[in-house]
Every structure is written in C-alpha cells, then in structure tokens.
CSV table of N, CA and C in Angstrom, one decimal:
chain,number,residue,atom,x,y,z
A,30,ARG,N,-18.4,-39.1,3.2
A,30,ARG,CA,-18.1,-38.7,1.8
A,30,ARG,C,-18.1,-37.2,1.6
A,31,MET,N,-19.2,-36.6,2.1
A,31,MET,CA,-19.4,-35.1,1.9
A,31,MET,C,-18.3,-34.4,2.7
A,32,VAL,N,-17.9,-34.9,3.9
A,32,VAL,CA,-16.9,-34.2,4.7
A,32,VAL,C,-15.6,-34.1,3.8
A,33,VAL,N,-15.3,-35.1,3.1
A,33,VAL,CA,-14.1,-35.1,2.3
A,33,VAL,C,-14.2,-34.0,1.2
A,34,PHE,N,-15.4,-33.9,0.6
A,34,PHE,CA,-15.6,-32.9,-0.4
A,34,PHE,C,-15.5,-31.5,0.3
A,35,PHE,N,-16.2,-31.3,1.4
A,35,PHE,CA,-16.2,-30.0,2.1
A,35,PHE,C,-14.8,-29.6,2.5
A,36,ASP,N,-13.9,-30.6,2.8
A,36,ASP,CA,-12.6,-30.3,3.2
A,36,ASP,C,-11.7,-30.1,2.0
A,37,PHE,N,-11.9,-30.8,0.9
A,37,PHE,CA,-11.0,-30.8,-0.2
A,37,PHE,C,-11.2,-29.5,-1.1
A,38,VAL,N,-12.4,-29.1,-1.3
A,38,VAL,CA,-12.7,-27.9,-2.2
A,38,VAL,C,-12.1,-26.7,-1.6
A,39,PRO,N,-12.3,-26.3,-0.3
A,39,PRO,CA,-11.7,-25.1,0.2
A,39,PRO,C,-10.1,-25.1,0.2
A,40,ARG,N,-9.5,-26.3,0.4
A,40,ARG,CA,-8.0,-26.4,0.3
A,40,ARG,C,-7.6,-26.0,-1.1
A,41,ILE,N,-8.3,-26.5,-2.1
A,41,ILE,CA,-7.9,-26.2,-3.5
A,41,ILE,C,-8.1,-24.7,-3.8
A,42,ILE,N,-9.2,-24.2,-3.4
A,42,ILE,CA,-9.4,-22.7,-3.6
A,42,ILE,C,-8.4,-21.9,-2.9
A,43,THR,N,-8.1,-22.1,-1.6
A,43,THR,CA,-7.1,-21.3,-0.9
A,43,THR,C,-5.8,-21.4,-1.6
A,44,ASN,N,-5.4,-22.6,-2.1
A,44,ASN,CA,-4.1,-22.8,-2.8
A,44,ASN,C,-4.1,-22.0,-4.1
A,45,LEU,N,-5.2,-21.9,-4.8
A,45,LEU,CA,-5.3,-21.1,-6.0
A,45,LEU,C,-5.1,-19.6,-5.7
A,46,VAL,N,-5.7,-19.2,-4.5
A,46,VAL,CA,-5.6,-17.8,-4.1
A,46,VAL,C,-4.1,-17.5,-3.7
A,47,LYS,N,-3.5,-18.4,-3.0
A,47,LYS,CA,-2.1,-18.2,-2.5
A,47,LYS,C,-1.2,-18.1,-3.8
A,48,ALA,N,-1.5,-18.9,-4.8
A,48,ALA,CA,-0.7,-18.9,-6.0
A,48,ALA,C,-1.0,-17.8,-6.9
A,49,ARG,N,-2.0,-16.9,-6.5
A,49,ARG,CA,-2.4,-15.8,-7.2
A,49,ARG,C,-3.0,-16.1,-8.6
A,50,LEU,N,-3.6,-17.3,-8.7
A,50,LEU,CA,-4.3,-17.7,-9.9
A,50,LEU,C,-5.8,-17.4,-9.8
A,51,VAL,N,-6.3,-17.1,-8.6
A,51,VAL,CA,-7.6,-16.6,-8.4
A,51,VAL,C,-7.5,-15.5,-7.4
A,52,PHE,N,-8.3,-14.4,-7.7
A,52,PHE,CA,-8.3,-13.3,-6.7
A,52,PHE,C,-9.2,-13.6,-5.6
A,53,SER,N,-8.8,-13.2,-4.3
A,53,SER,CA,-9.6,-13.5,-3.2
A,53,SER,C,-11.0,-12.8,-3.2
A,54,LYS,N,-11.0,-11.6,-3.9
A,54,LYS,CA,-12.3,-10.9,-4.0
A,54,LYS,C,-13.3,-11.7,-4.8
A,55,ASN,N,-12.8,-12.4,-5.8
A,55,ASN,CA,-13.7,-13.2,-6.7
A,55,ASN,C,-14.2,-14.4,-5.9
A,56,VAL,N,-13.4,-14.9,-5.0
A,56,VAL,CA,-13.8,-16.0,-4.2
A,56,VAL,C,-14.9,-15.5,-3.2
A,57,GLU,N,-14.7,-14.4,-2.7
A,57,GLU,CA,-15.6,-13.8,-1.7
A,57,GLU,C,-17.0,-13.5,-2.4
A,58,LEU,N,-16.9,-13.0,-3.6
A,58,LEU,CA,-18.2,-12.8,-4.4
A,58,LEU,C,-18.9,-14.1,-4.7
A,59,ALA,N,-18.2,-15.1,-5.0
A,59,ALA,CA,-18.8,-16.5,-5.3
A,59,ALA,C,-19.4,-17.0,-4.0
A,60,LEU,N,-18.7,-16.9,-2.9
A,60,LEU,CA,-19.2,-17.4,-1.6
A,60,LEU,C,-20.4,-16.6,-1.1
A,61,LYS,N,-20.5,-15.3,-1.4
A,61,LYS,CA,-21.7,-14.5,-1.1
A,61,LYS,C,-22.9,-15.0,-1.9
A,62,GLU,N,-22.6,-15.4,-3.2
A,62,GLU,CA,-23.7,-15.9,-4.0
A,62,GLU,C,-24.2,-17.3,-3.5
A,63,ILE,N,-23.2,-18.1,-3.1
A,63,ILE,CA,-23.6,-19.4,-2.5
A,63,ILE,C,-24.4,-19.2,-1.2
A,64,SER,N,-24.0,-18.2,-0.4
A,64,SER,CA,-24.8,-17.9,0.8
A,64,SER,C,-26.2,-17.4,0.5
A,65,ARG,N,-26.3,-16.5,-0.5
A,65,ARG,CA,-27.6,-16.0,-0.9
A,65,ARG,C,-28.6,-17.2,-1.3
A,66,ARG,N,-28.0,-18.2,-2.0
A,66,ARG,CA,-28.8,-19.3,-2.5
A,66,ARG,C,-28.8,-20.5,-1.7
A,67,MET,N,-28.3,-20.4,-0.4
A,67,MET,CA,-28.1,-21.5,0.4
A,67,MET,C,-29.4,-22.3,0.7
A,68,GLU,N,-30.5,-21.7,0.9
A,68,GLU,CA,-31.7,-22.4,1.1
A,68,GLU,C,-32.1,-23.3,-0.1
A,69,GLU,N,-31.9,-22.7,-1.2
A,69,GLU,CA,-32.2,-23.5,-2.5
A,69,GLU,C,-31.2,-24.7,-2.6
A,70,LEU,N,-29.9,-24.4,-2.3
A,70,LEU,CA,-28.9,-25.5,-2.3
A,70,LEU,C,-29.2,-26.6,-1.3
A,71,ALA,N,-29.6,-26.1,-0.1
A,71,ALA,CA,-29.9,-27.1,1.0
A,71,ALA,C,-31.1,-28.0,0.7
A,72,GLN,N,-31.9,-27.6,-0.3
A,72,GLN,CA,-33.0,-28.5,-0.7
A,72,GLN,C,-32.5,-29.7,-1.5
A,73,VAL,N,-31.4,-29.5,-2.2
A,73,VAL,CA,-30.7,-30.5,-2.9
A,73,VAL,C,-29.8,-31.4,-2.0
A,74,ASN,N,-29.1,-30.7,-1.1
A,74,ASN,CA,-28.2,-31.4,-0.2
A,74,ASN,C,-28.3,-30.7,1.1
A,75,ASP,N,-28.9,-31.4,2.1
A,75,ASP,CA,-29.2,-30.7,3.4
A,75,ASP,C,-27.9,-30.3,4.2
A,76,GLN,N,-26.8,-30.8,3.7
A,76,GLN,CA,-25.5,-30.4,4.3
A,76,GLN,C,-24.7,-29.4,3.5
A,77,ALA,N,-25.3,-28.8,2.5
A,77,ALA,CA,-24.6,-27.9,1.6
A,77,ALA,C,-24.0,-26.7,2.3
A,78,TRP,N,-24.7,-26.3,3.4
A,78,TRP,CA,-24.2,-25.2,4.2
A,78,TRP,C,-22.8,-25.4,4.8
A,79,HIS,N,-22.5,-26.7,5.0
A,79,HIS,CA,-21.2,-27.0,5.6
A,79,HIS,C,-20.0,-26.5,4.8
A,80,LEU,N,-20.2,-26.4,3.5
A,80,LEU,CA,-19.2,-25.9,2.6
A,80,LEU,C,-18.7,-24.5,3.0
A,81,LEU,N,-19.6,-23.7,3.4
A,81,LEU,CA,-19.3,-22.3,3.8
A,81,LEU,C,-18.5,-22.3,5.1
A,82,SER,N,-18.8,-23.2,6.0
A,82,SER,CA,-18.1,-23.3,7.3
A,82,SER,C,-16.6,-23.7,7.0
A,83,TYR,N,-16.4,-24.7,6.1
A,83,TYR,CA,-15.1,-25.2,5.7
A,83,TYR,C,-14.3,-24.1,4.9
A,84,MET,N,-15.0,-23.4,4.1
A,84,MET,CA,-14.4,-22.3,3.3
A,84,MET,C,-13.8,-21.3,4.3
A,85,MET,N,-14.6,-20.8,5.2
A,85,MET,CA,-14.2,-19.8,6.1
A,85,MET,C,-13.1,-20.3,7.1
A,86,LEU,N,-13.1,-21.6,7.4
A,86,LEU,CA,-12.1,-22.3,8.2
A,86,LEU,C,-10.8,-22.2,7.5
A,87,TYR,N,-10.7,-22.5,6.2
A,87,TYR,CA,-9.5,-22.5,5.4
A,87,TYR,C,-9.0,-21.1,5.1
A,88,PHE,N,-9.9,-20.1,5.2
A,88,PHE,CA,-9.4,-18.8,5.0
A,88,PHE,C,-9.0,-18.1,6.3
A,89,HIS,N,-9.3,-18.7,7.4
A,89,HIS,CA,-8.8,-18.2,8.7
A,89,HIS,C,-7.3,-18.0,8.7
A,90,PRO,N,-6.8,-16.9,9.1
A,90,PRO,CA,-5.4,-16.7,9.0
A,90,PRO,C,-4.6,-17.6,10.0
A,91,LYS,N,-3.5,-18.0,9.6
A,91,LYS,CA,-2.7,-18.8,10.5
A,91,LYS,C,-2.3,-17.9,11.7
A,92,GLY,N,-2.5,-18.5,12.9
A,92,GLY,CA,-2.2,-17.7,14.1
A,92,GLY,C,-1.2,-18.3,14.9
A,93,ARG,N,-0.7,-17.6,15.9
A,93,ARG,CA,0.2,-18.1,16.9
A,93,ARG,C,-0.5,-19.3,17.6
A,94,GLY,N,0.2,-20.4,17.8
A,94,GLY,CA,-0.4,-21.5,18.6
A,94,GLY,C,-1.2,-22.5,17.7
A,95,THR,N,-1.2,-22.2,16.4
A,95,THR,CA,-1.8,-23.2,15.5
A,95,THR,C,-0.8,-23.6,14.4
A,96,ASP,N,-1.0,-24.8,13.9
A,96,ASP,CA,-0.2,-25.2,12.7
A,96,ASP,C,-1.0,-25.3,11.4
A,97,TRP,N,-2.1,-24.6,11.4
A,97,TRP,CA,-2.9,-24.5,10.2
A,97,TRP,C,-3.4,-23.1,10.0
A,98,GLY,N,-3.9,-22.8,8.9
A,98,GLY,CA,-4.4,-21.5,8.6
A,98,GLY,C,-3.9,-20.9,7.3
A,99,PHE,N,-4.6,-19.9,6.8
A,99,PHE,CA,-4.3,-19.2,5.6
A,99,PHE,C,-3.1,-18.2,5.8
A,100,VAL,N,-2.1,-18.4,5.0
A,100,VAL,CA,-1.0,-17.5,5.1
A,100,VAL,C,-0.9,-16.7,3.8
A,101,PHE,N,-1.2,-15.4,3.8
A,101,PHE,CA,-1.3,-14.6,2.7
A,101,PHE,C,-1.2,-13.1,3.1
A,102,MET,N,-0.2,-12.4,2.7
A,102,MET,CA,0.0,-11.0,3.1
A,102,MET,C,-1.0,-10.1,2.4
A,103,PRO,N,-1.6,-9.2,3.0
A,103,PRO,CA,-1.6,-8.8,4.5
A,103,PRO,C,-2.8,-9.4,5.2
A,104,TRP,N,-3.1,-10.6,5.1
A,104,TRP,CA,-4.3,-11.2,5.7
A,104,TRP,C,-4.2,-11.2,7.2
A,105,THR,N,-5.3,-10.7,7.8
A,105,THR,CA,-5.3,-10.6,9.3
A,105,THR,C,-6.6,-11.2,9.8
A,106,TRP,N,-6.8,-11.4,11.1
A,106,TRP,CA,-8.0,-11.8,11.7
A,106,TRP,C,-9.1,-10.8,11.4
A,107,GLU,N,-8.8,-9.5,11.4
A,107,GLU,CA,-9.8,-8.5,11.2
A,107,GLU,C,-10.4,-8.6,9.7
A,108,LEU,N,-9.5,-8.8,8.8
A,108,LEU,CA,-9.9,-8.9,7.4
A,108,LEU,C,-10.7,-10.2,7.2
A,109,TRP,N,-10.3,-11.3,7.8
A,109,TRP,CA,-11.0,-12.6,7.8
A,109,TRP,C,-12.4,-12.4,8.4
A,110,TRP,N,-12.5,-11.7,9.5
A,110,TRP,CA,-13.8,-11.6,10.2
A,110,TRP,C,-14.7,-10.7,9.3
A,111,LYS,N,-14.2,-9.7,8.7
A,111,LYS,CA,-15.0,-8.8,7.9
A,111,LYS,C,-15.6,-9.7,6.7
A,112,GLN,N,-14.7,-10.5,6.1
A,112,GLN,CA,-15.1,-11.3,5.0
A,112,GLN,C,-16.1,-12.4,5.5
A,113,THR,N,-15.9,-13.0,6.6
A,113,THR,CA,-16.8,-14.0,7.1
A,113,THR,C,-18.2,-13.4,7.4
A,114,LYS,N,-18.2,-12.2,8.0
A,114,LYS,CA,-19.5,-11.6,8.3
A,114,LYS,C,-20.2,-11.3,7.0
A,115,GLU,N,-19.5,-10.8,6.0
A,115,GLU,CA,-20.2,-10.4,4.8
A,115,GLU,C,-20.7,-11.6,4.0
A,116,VAL,N,-19.9,-12.6,4.0
A,116,VAL,CA,-20.3,-13.9,3.3
A,116,VAL,C,-21.4,-14.5,3.9
A,117,LEU,N,-21.3,-14.8,5.2
A,117,LEU,CA,-22.4,-15.5,6.0
A,117,LEU,C,-23.6,-14.6,6.1
A,118,GLY,N,-23.4,-13.3,6.2
A,118,GLY,CA,-24.5,-12.3,6.3
A,118,GLY,C,-25.5,-12.3,5.1
A,119,ALA,N,-25.0,-12.9,4.0
A,119,ALA,CA,-25.8,-13.0,2.8
A,119,ALA,C,-26.8,-14.1,2.9
A,120,ALA,N,-26.6,-15.0,3.8
A,120,ALA,CA,-27.5,-16.2,4.0
A,120,ALA,C,-28.6,-15.8,5.0
A,121,GLN,N,-29.7,-16.6,5.0
A,121,GLN,CA,-30.7,-16.4,6.0
A,121,GLN,C,-30.1,-16.4,7.4
A,122,LYS,N,-30.5,-15.6,8.3
A,122,LYS,CA,-29.8,-15.4,9.5
A,122,LYS,C,-29.7,-16.6,10.4
A,123,TYR,N,-30.7,-17.5,10.4
A,123,TYR,CA,-30.6,-18.7,11.3
A,123,TYR,C,-29.6,-19.7,10.6
A,124,ARG,N,-29.5,-19.7,9.3
A,124,ARG,CA,-28.6,-20.5,8.6
A,124,ARG,C,-27.2,-20.0,8.8
A,125,ALA,N,-27.0,-18.6,8.8
A,125,ALA,CA,-25.7,-18.0,9.0
A,125,ALA,C,-25.2,-18.4,10.5
A,126,PHE,N,-26.1,-18.4,11.4
A,126,PHE,CA,-25.8,-18.8,12.8
A,126,PHE,C,-25.3,-20.2,12.8
A,127,ASP,N,-25.9,-21.1,12.1
A,127,ASP,CA,-25.5,-22.5,12.1
A,127,ASP,C,-24.1,-22.7,11.4
A,128,ILE,N,-23.9,-21.9,10.3
A,128,ILE,CA,-22.7,-22.0,9.6
A,128,ILE,C,-21.5,-21.5,10.5
A,129,LEU,N,-21.8,-20.4,11.2
A,129,LEU,CA,-20.7,-19.8,12.1
A,129,LEU,C,-20.5,-20.8,13.3
A,130,THR,N,-21.5,-21.3,13.8
A,130,THR,CA,-21.3,-22.3,14.9
A,130,THR,C,-20.5,-23.5,14.5
A,131,LEU,N,-20.8,-24.1,13.3
A,131,LEU,CA,-20.0,-25.2,12.8
A,131,LEU,C,-18.6,-24.7,12.6
A,132,LEU,N,-18.4,-23.6,12.0
A,132,LEU,CA,-17.0,-23.0,11.8
A,132,LEU,C,-16.2,-23.0,13.1
A,133,LEU,N,-16.8,-22.5,14.1
A,133,LEU,CA,-16.1,-22.4,15.4
A,133,LEU,C,-15.8,-23.8,15.9
A,134,GLN,N,-16.7,-24.8,15.8
A,134,GLN,CA,-16.4,-26.1,16.2
A,134,GLN,C,-15.2,-26.7,15.4
A,135,LEU,N,-15.3,-26.5,14.1
A,135,LEU,CA,-14.2,-27.0,13.2
A,135,LEU,C,-12.8,-26.4,13.6
A,136,MET,N,-12.8,-25.1,13.9
A,136,MET,CA,-11.6,-24.4,14.4
A,136,MET,C,-11.0,-25.1,15.6
A,137,GLN,N,-11.9,-25.4,16.5
A,137,GLN,CA,-11.5,-26.1,17.8
A,137,GLN,C,-10.9,-27.5,17.5
A,138,GLU,N,-11.6,-28.2,16.6
A,138,GLU,CA,-11.2,-29.5,16.2
A,138,GLU,C,-9.8,-29.5,15.6
A,139,LYS,N,-9.6,-28.6,14.7
A,139,LYS,CA,-8.4,-28.4,13.9
A,139,LYS,C,-7.2,-28.0,14.8
A,140,SER,N,-7.5,-27.2,15.8
A,140,SER,CA,-6.5,-26.7,16.8
A,140,SER,C,-6.3,-27.7,17.9
A,141,GLU,N,-7.2,-28.6,18.1
A,141,GLU,CA,-7.2,-29.5,19.2
A,141,GLU,C,-7.2,-28.8,20.6
A,142,GLN,N,-7.8,-27.7,20.6
A,142,GLN,CA,-8.0,-27.0,21.9
A,142,GLN,C,-9.2,-26.0,21.7
A,143,VAL,N,-9.7,-25.5,22.8
A,143,VAL,CA,-10.8,-24.6,22.7
A,143,VAL,C,-10.3,-23.2,22.2
A,144,LEU,N,-11.2,-22.5,21.6
A,144,LEU,CA,-10.8,-21.2,20.9
A,144,LEU,C,-10.2,-20.2,22.0
A,145,LYS,N,-10.8,-20.1,23.1
A,145,LYS,CA,-10.4,-19.1,24.1
A,145,LYS,C,-9.0,-19.4,24.6
A,146,SER,N,-8.4,-20.6,24.3
A,146,SER,CA,-7.0,-20.8,24.8
A,146,SER,C,-6.0,-20.5,23.6
A,147,LEU,N,-6.5,-20.2,22.4
A,147,LEU,CA,-5.6,-19.9,21.3
A,147,LEU,C,-5.1,-18.5,21.4
A,148,PRO,N,-3.8,-18.2,21.2
A,148,PRO,CA,-3.3,-16.8,21.3
A,148,PRO,C,-4.1,-15.9,20.3
A,149,SER,N,-4.4,-16.4,19.1
A,149,SER,CA,-5.1,-15.6,18.1
A,149,SER,C,-6.5,-15.2,18.5
A,150,TRP,N,-7.0,-15.9,19.5
A,150,TRP,CA,-8.4,-15.6,19.9
A,150,TRP,C,-8.4,-15.0,21.4
A,151,SER,N,-7.3,-14.6,21.9
A,151,SER,CA,-7.2,-14.2,23.3
A,151,SER,C,-7.7,-12.7,23.5
A,152,GLU,N,-7.8,-12.0,22.4
A,152,GLU,CA,-8.3,-10.6,22.6
A,152,GLU,C,-9.8,-10.6,22.8
A,153,PRO,N,-10.2,-10.0,23.9
A,153,PRO,CA,-11.7,-10.0,24.2
A,153,PRO,C,-12.5,-9.3,23.1
A,154,ALA,N,-11.9,-8.4,22.4
A,154,ALA,CA,-12.7,-7.7,21.3
A,154,ALA,C,-13.1,-8.6,20.2
A,155,LYS,N,-12.2,-9.6,19.9
A,155,LYS,CA,-12.5,-10.6,18.9
A,155,LYS,C,-13.7,-11.4,19.2
A,156,THR,N,-13.6,-12.0,20.4
A,156,THR,CA,-14.7,-12.9,20.8
A,156,THR,C,-16.0,-12.1,21.0
A,157,ALA,N,-15.9,-10.8,21.4
A,157,ALA,CA,-17.1,-10.0,21.6
A,157,ALA,C,-17.8,-9.8,20.2
A,158,LYS,N,-17.0,-9.6,19.2
A,158,LYS,CA,-17.5,-9.4,17.8
A,158,LYS,C,-18.3,-10.6,17.4
A,159,VAL,N,-17.7,-11.8,17.6
A,159,VAL,CA,-18.3,-13.0,17.2
A,159,VAL,C,-19.6,-13.2,18.0
A,160,ARG,N,-19.6,-13.0,19.3
A,160,ARG,CA,-20.8,-13.2,20.1
A,160,ARG,C,-21.9,-12.2,19.7
A,161,GLU,N,-21.5,-11.0,19.4
A,161,GLU,CA,-22.5,-10.0,18.9
A,161,GLU,C,-23.2,-10.4,17.7
A,162,VAL,N,-22.5,-10.9,16.7
A,162,VAL,CA,-23.1,-11.4,15.4
A,162,VAL,C,-24.0,-12.6,15.7
A,163,LEU,N,-23.5,-13.5,16.5
A,163,LEU,CA,-24.3,-14.7,16.9
A,163,LEU,C,-25.6,-14.3,17.6
A,164,CYS,N,-25.5,-13.3,18.4
A,164,CYS,CA,-26.8,-12.8,19.1
A,164,CYS,C,-27.8,-12.3,18.0
A,165,GLN,N,-27.3,-11.5,17.1
A,165,GLN,CA,-28.1,-11.0,16.0
A,165,GLN,C,-28.7,-12.1,15.2
A,166,TRP,N,-27.8,-13.0,14.7
A,166,TRP,CA,-28.3,-14.1,13.8
A,166,TRP,C,-29.2,-15.1,14.5
A,167,GLY,N,-28.9,-15.3,15.8
A,167,GLY,CA,-29.7,-16.3,16.5
A,167,GLY,C,-30.8,-15.8,17.3
A,168,ASP,N,-31.0,-14.5,17.2
A,168,ASP,CA,-32.1,-13.8,18.0
A,168,ASP,C,-32.0,-14.3,19.5
A,169,MET,N,-30.8,-14.2,20.1
A,169,MET,CA,-30.6,-14.6,21.5
A,169,MET,C,-29.8,-13.5,22.2
A,170,ASP,N,-29.9,-13.5,23.5
A,170,ASP,CA,-29.0,-12.7,24.3
A,170,ASP,C,-27.7,-13.4,24.5
A,171,GLU,N,-26.7,-12.7,25.0
A,171,GLU,CA,-25.4,-13.2,25.1
A,171,GLU,C,-25.3,-14.5,26.0
A,172,ALA,N,-26.1,-14.5,27.1
A,172,ALA,CA,-26.1,-15.7,28.0
A,172,ALA,C,-26.6,-16.9,27.2
A,173,ALA,N,-27.6,-16.7,26.4
A,173,ALA,CA,-28.2,-17.8,25.6
A,173,ALA,C,-27.2,-18.3,24.6
A,174,ILE,N,-26.5,-17.3,24.0
A,174,ILE,CA,-25.4,-17.7,23.0
A,174,ILE,C,-24.3,-18.5,23.6
A,175,LEU,N,-23.8,-18.1,24.8
A,175,LEU,CA,-22.8,-18.8,25.4
A,175,LEU,C,-23.2,-20.2,25.8
A,176,GLU,N,-24.5,-20.3,26.3
A,176,GLU,CA,-25.1,-21.7,26.6
A,176,GLU,C,-25.2,-22.6,25.4
A,177,THR,N,-25.6,-22.0,24.3
A,177,THR,CA,-25.8,-22.7,23.0
A,177,THR,C,-24.4,-23.2,22.6
A,178,LEU,N,-23.4,-22.3,22.5
A,178,LEU,CA,-22.1,-22.6,22.1
A,178,LEU,C,-21.5,-23.7,23.0
A,179,SER,N,-21.7,-23.6,24.3
A,179,SER,CA,-21.2,-24.6,25.2
A,179,SER,C,-21.8,-26.0,24.9
A,180,ALA,N,-23.1,-26.0,24.5
A,180,ALA,CA,-23.8,-27.3,24.2
A,180,ALA,C,-23.1,-27.9,23.0
A,181,TYR,N,-22.5,-27.1,22.1
A,181,TYR,CA,-21.7,-27.6,21.0
A,181,TYR,C,-20.2,-27.8,21.3
A,182,GLY,N,-19.9,-27.5,22.5
A,182,GLY,CA,-18.5,-27.7,22.9
A,182,GLY,C,-17.6,-26.5,22.5
A,183,VAL,N,-18.2,-25.4,22.1
A,183,VAL,CA,-17.4,-24.2,21.7
A,183,VAL,C,-17.2,-23.3,22.9
A,184,GLU,N,-15.9,-23.0,23.2
A,184,GLU,CA,-15.6,-22.1,24.3
A,184,GLU,C,-14.9,-20.8,23.7
A,185,LEU,N,-15.6,-19.7,23.7
A,185,LEU,CA,-15.1,-18.4,23.3
A,185,LEU,C,-14.6,-17.6,24.4
C-alpha cells in the first residue's frame, strides 16, 4: 500500500513542475524540510524515508538508455545530483545513506539493468561523486561502500 503512495505522490509532483504549476525550487525546499524532520516522521511511519527515495527517482533526468525520467529543460544529471545531495544532506547522515541506497536500487529496478551499464551513468566522475557522498554519510571507506552496495544489488 505504501509503495503505491510513494510512487504516486512523486509522479503527481513532477507533473505539476513540468506543467509549471509548481516551481521546482519550492519542491526542493519542501523536500529539505521533510529531510530535516525525517526522524520525527519515521516515528509515525517507519517507511516515511522511502518517499524521498521515490521523489529523487522521479526527478532523475531522463537519460540515454532509459524510458523513464524527468524531462525538463535545462535539467541535467549535475543539477539533479546537486539537488539530491542538498535534499538528502538535510537528513541525519545515516538516514541519508539509506535513502540514497534505496534510490540507487529503485533506479536499477526501473531501468531493468545495473546503473554502471546505463549510458547516463557511464562517466566515472558521476559514480565517484555518489561513492564519495556515501562514504561520508555511511562513515565507510570506498571498499566498504562498494561491498555494501553489492549486498543490495547495486552496481555503480
């Protein structure tokens, strides 16, 4: 039931942004507030943090090799990553780690292939940025991050 909610709400919000009925900056501010209050929200619903994973999934720009993603000019991977880091960075760091890990899993599921095989993720600088943030948020070195991601089926 919650998965349907987590999948439905982001699609509605991204459609409102595409239709220019809601400004993406306002969505970003709202998501940062949700991130800041995530521990409080998780006490009410222990899966509340999944909403942020789905939100960032639906804001990921449509890339080569995928039939899904956010199409909005001049939206790029770099802008998405900056927004993702800022939104998730407002959460407690271990929670941000979990949110980002689930996001990466969802991206692979939606693409039906591992991230490293997607053209939009083929640049080593992109995966390095993600690994660096995961190292910070997870208090782990890169080898431990790759092992942890592998345990979740994520291949960067």
